[in-house]
Coordinates of N, CA, C and O in Angstrom, one line a residue:
X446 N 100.4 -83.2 -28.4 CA 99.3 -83.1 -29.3 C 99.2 -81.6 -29.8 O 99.0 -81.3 -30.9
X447 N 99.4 -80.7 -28.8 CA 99.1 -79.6 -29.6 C 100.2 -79.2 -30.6 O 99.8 -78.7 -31.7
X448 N 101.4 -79.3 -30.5 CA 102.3 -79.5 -31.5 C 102.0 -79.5 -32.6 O 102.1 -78.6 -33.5
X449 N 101.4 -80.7 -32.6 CA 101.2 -81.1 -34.0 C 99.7 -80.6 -34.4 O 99.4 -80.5 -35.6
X450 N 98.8 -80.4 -33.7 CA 98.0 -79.6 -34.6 C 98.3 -78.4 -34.7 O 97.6 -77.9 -35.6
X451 N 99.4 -77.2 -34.1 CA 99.6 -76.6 -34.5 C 100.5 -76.2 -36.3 O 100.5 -75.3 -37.1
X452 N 101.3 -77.7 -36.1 CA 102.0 -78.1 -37.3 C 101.2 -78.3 -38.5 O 101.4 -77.7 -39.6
X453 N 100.2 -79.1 -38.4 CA 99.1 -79.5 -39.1 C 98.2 -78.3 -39.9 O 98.0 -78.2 -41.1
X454 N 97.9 -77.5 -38.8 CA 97.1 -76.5 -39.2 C 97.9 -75.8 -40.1 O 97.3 -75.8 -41.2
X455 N 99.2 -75.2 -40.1 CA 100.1 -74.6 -40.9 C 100.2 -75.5 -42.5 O 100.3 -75.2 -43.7
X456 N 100.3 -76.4 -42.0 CA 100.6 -77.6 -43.3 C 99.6 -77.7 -44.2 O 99.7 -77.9 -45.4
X457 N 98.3 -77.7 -43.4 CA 96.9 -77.7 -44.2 C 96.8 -76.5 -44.6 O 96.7 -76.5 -45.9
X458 N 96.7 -75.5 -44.2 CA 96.5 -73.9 -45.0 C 97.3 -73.6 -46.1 O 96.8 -73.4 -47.3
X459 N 98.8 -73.6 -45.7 CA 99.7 -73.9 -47.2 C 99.5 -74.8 -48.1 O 99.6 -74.5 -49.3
X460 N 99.1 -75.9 -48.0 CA 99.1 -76.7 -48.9 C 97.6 -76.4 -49.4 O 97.3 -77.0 -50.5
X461 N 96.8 -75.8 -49.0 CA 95.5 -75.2 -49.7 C 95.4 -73.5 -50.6 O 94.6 -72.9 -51.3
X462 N 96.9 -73.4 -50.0 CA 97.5 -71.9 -50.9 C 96.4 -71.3 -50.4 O 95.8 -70.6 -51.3
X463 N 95.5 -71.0 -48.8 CA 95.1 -70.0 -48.4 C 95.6 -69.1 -47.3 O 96.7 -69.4 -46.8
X464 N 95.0 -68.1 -46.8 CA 95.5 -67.0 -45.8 C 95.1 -67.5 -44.5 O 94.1 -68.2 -44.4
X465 N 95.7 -67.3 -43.6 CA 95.1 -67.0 -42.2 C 93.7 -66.4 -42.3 O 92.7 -67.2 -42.2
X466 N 93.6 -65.3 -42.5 CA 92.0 -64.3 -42.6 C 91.5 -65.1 -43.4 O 90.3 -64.8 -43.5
X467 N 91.9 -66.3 -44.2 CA 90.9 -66.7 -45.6 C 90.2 -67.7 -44.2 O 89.1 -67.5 -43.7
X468 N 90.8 -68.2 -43.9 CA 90.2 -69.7 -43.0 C 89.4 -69.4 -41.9 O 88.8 -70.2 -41.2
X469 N 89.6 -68.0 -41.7 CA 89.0 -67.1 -40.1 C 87.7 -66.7 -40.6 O 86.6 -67.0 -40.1
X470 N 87.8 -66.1 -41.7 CA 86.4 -66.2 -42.5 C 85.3 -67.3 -42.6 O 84.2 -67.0 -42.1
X471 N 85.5 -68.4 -43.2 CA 85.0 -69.5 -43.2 C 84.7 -69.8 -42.0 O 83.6 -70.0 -41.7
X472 N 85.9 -69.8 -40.8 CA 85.5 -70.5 -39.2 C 84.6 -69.4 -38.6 O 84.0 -69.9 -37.5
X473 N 84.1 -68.0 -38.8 CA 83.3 -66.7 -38.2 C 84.6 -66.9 -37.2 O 84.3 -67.7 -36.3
X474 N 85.5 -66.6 -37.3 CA 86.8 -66.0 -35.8 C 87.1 -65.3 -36.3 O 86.7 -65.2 -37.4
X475 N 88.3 -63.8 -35.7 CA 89.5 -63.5 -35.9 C 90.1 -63.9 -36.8 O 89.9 -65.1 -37.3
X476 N 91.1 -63.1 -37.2 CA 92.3 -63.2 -38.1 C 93.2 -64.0 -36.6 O 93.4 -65.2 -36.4
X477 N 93.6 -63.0 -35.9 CA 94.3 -63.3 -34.8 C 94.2 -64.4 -34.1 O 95.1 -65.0 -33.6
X478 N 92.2 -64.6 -33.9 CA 92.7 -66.1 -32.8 C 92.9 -67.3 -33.8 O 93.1 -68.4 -33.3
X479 N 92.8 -67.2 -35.1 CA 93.3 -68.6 -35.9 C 94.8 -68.4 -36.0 O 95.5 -69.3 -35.7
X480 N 95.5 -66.8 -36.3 CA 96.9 -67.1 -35.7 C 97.2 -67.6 -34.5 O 98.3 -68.1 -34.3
X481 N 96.3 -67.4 -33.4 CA 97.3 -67.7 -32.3 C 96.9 -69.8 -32.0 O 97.6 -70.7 -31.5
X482 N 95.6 -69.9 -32.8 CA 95.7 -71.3 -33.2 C 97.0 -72.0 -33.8 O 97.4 -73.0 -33.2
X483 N 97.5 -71.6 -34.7 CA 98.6 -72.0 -35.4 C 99.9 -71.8 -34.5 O 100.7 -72.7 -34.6
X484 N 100.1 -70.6 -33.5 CA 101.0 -70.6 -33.0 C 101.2 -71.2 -31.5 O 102.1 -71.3 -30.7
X485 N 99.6 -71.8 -31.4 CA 99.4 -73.1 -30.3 C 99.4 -71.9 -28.7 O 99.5 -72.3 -27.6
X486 N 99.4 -70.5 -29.1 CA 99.0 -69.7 -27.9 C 97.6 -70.2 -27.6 O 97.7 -70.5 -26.4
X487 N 96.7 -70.5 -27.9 CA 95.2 -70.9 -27.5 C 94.8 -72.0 -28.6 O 95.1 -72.1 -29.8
X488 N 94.0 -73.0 -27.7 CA 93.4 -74.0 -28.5 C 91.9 -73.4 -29.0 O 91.5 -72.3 -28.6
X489 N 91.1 -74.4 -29.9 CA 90.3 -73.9 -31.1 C 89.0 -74.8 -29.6 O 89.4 -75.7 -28.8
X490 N 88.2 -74.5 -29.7 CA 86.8 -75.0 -29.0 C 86.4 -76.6 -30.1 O 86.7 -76.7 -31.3
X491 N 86.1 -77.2 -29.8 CA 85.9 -78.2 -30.7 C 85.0 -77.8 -31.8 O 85.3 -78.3 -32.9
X492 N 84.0 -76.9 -31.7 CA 83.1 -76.4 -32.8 C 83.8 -76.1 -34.1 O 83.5 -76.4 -35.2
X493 N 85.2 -75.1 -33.7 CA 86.0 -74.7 -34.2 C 86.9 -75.3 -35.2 O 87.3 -74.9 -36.3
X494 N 87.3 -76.4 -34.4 CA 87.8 -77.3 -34.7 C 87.4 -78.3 -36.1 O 88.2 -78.8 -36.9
X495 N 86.0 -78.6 -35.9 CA 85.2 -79.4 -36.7 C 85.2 -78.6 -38.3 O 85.3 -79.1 -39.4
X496 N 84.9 -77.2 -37.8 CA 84.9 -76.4 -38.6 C 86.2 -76.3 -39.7 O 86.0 -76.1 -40.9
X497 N 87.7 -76.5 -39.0 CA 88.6 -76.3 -39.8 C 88.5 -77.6 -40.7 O 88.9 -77.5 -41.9
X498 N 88.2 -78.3 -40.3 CA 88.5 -79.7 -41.0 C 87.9 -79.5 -41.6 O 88.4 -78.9 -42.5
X499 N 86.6 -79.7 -41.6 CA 85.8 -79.6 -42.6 C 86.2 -78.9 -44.1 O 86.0 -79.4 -45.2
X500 N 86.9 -77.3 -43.7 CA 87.3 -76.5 -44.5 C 88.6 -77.2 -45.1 O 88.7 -76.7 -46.2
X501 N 89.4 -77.9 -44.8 CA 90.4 -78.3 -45.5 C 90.3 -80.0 -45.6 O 91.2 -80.7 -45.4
X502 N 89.4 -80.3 -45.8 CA 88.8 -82.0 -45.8 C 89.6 -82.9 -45.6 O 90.1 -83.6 -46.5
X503 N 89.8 -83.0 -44.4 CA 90.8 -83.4 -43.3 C 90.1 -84.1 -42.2 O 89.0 -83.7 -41.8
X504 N 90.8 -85.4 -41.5 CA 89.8 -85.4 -40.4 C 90.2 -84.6 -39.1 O 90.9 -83.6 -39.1
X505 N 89.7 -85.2 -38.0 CA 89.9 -84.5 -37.2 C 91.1 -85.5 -35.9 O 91.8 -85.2 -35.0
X506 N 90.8 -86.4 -36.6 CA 92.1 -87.2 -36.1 C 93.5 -86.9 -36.4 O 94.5 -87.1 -35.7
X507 N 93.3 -86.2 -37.8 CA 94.4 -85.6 -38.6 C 94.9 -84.9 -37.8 O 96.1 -85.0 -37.4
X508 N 93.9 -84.0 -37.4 CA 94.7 -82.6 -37.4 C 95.0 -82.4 -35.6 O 95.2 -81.3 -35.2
X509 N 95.0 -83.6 -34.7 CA 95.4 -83.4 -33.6 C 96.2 -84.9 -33.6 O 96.4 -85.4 -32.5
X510 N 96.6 -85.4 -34.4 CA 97.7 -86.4 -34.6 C 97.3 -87.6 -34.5 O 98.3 -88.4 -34.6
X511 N 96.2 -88.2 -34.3 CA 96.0 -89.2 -34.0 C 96.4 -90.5 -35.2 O 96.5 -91.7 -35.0
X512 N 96.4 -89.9 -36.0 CA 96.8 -90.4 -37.3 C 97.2 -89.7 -38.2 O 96.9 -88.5 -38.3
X513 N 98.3 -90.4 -39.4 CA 98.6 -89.4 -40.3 C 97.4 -89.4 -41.6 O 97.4 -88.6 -42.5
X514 N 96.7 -90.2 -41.6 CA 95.7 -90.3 -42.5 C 94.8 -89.3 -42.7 O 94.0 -88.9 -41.9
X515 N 95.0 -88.9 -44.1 CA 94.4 -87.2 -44.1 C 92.8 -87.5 -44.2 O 92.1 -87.0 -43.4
X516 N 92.2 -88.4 -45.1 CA 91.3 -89.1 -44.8 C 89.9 -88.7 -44.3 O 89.9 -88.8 -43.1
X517 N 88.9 -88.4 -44.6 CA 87.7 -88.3 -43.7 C 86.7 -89.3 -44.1 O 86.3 -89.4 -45.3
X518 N 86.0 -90.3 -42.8 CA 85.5 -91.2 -43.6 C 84.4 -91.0 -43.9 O 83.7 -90.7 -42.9
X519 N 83.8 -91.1 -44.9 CA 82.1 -91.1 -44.9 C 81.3 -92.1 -44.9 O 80.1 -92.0 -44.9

């Protein structure tokens, strides 16, 4: 699992054509600890987490593999 949200996370930011520091902004973190999110040195707190999705409207199943369905249901 962390694999792939590390994969995920990378895949979601590029494909939103934003920065590391853009999405650290948005989450109140570091530049660094969203890098070291992506490079799966430390996982994100679920708050964190909720947060990224949110920011790239994604679910959260998505983005720890549970599904490939980008999807968020309302």
């Amino acid at each position: 699992m962390r694999d792939v949200l590390a994969t995920r996370l990378r895949r979601c930011r590029a494909e939103a054509g934003l920065t590391q520091g853009q999405v650290a902004i948005y989450c109140d973190i570091t530049e660094k600890t969203y890098q070291n999110y992506e490079l799966m040195t430390r996982e994100p707190k679920l708050d964190i987490l909720v947060r990224i999705a949110e920011y790239y409207q994604v679910s959260l199943d998505y983005l720890v593999g549970r599904t490939d369905r980008k999807e968020v249901c309302r």
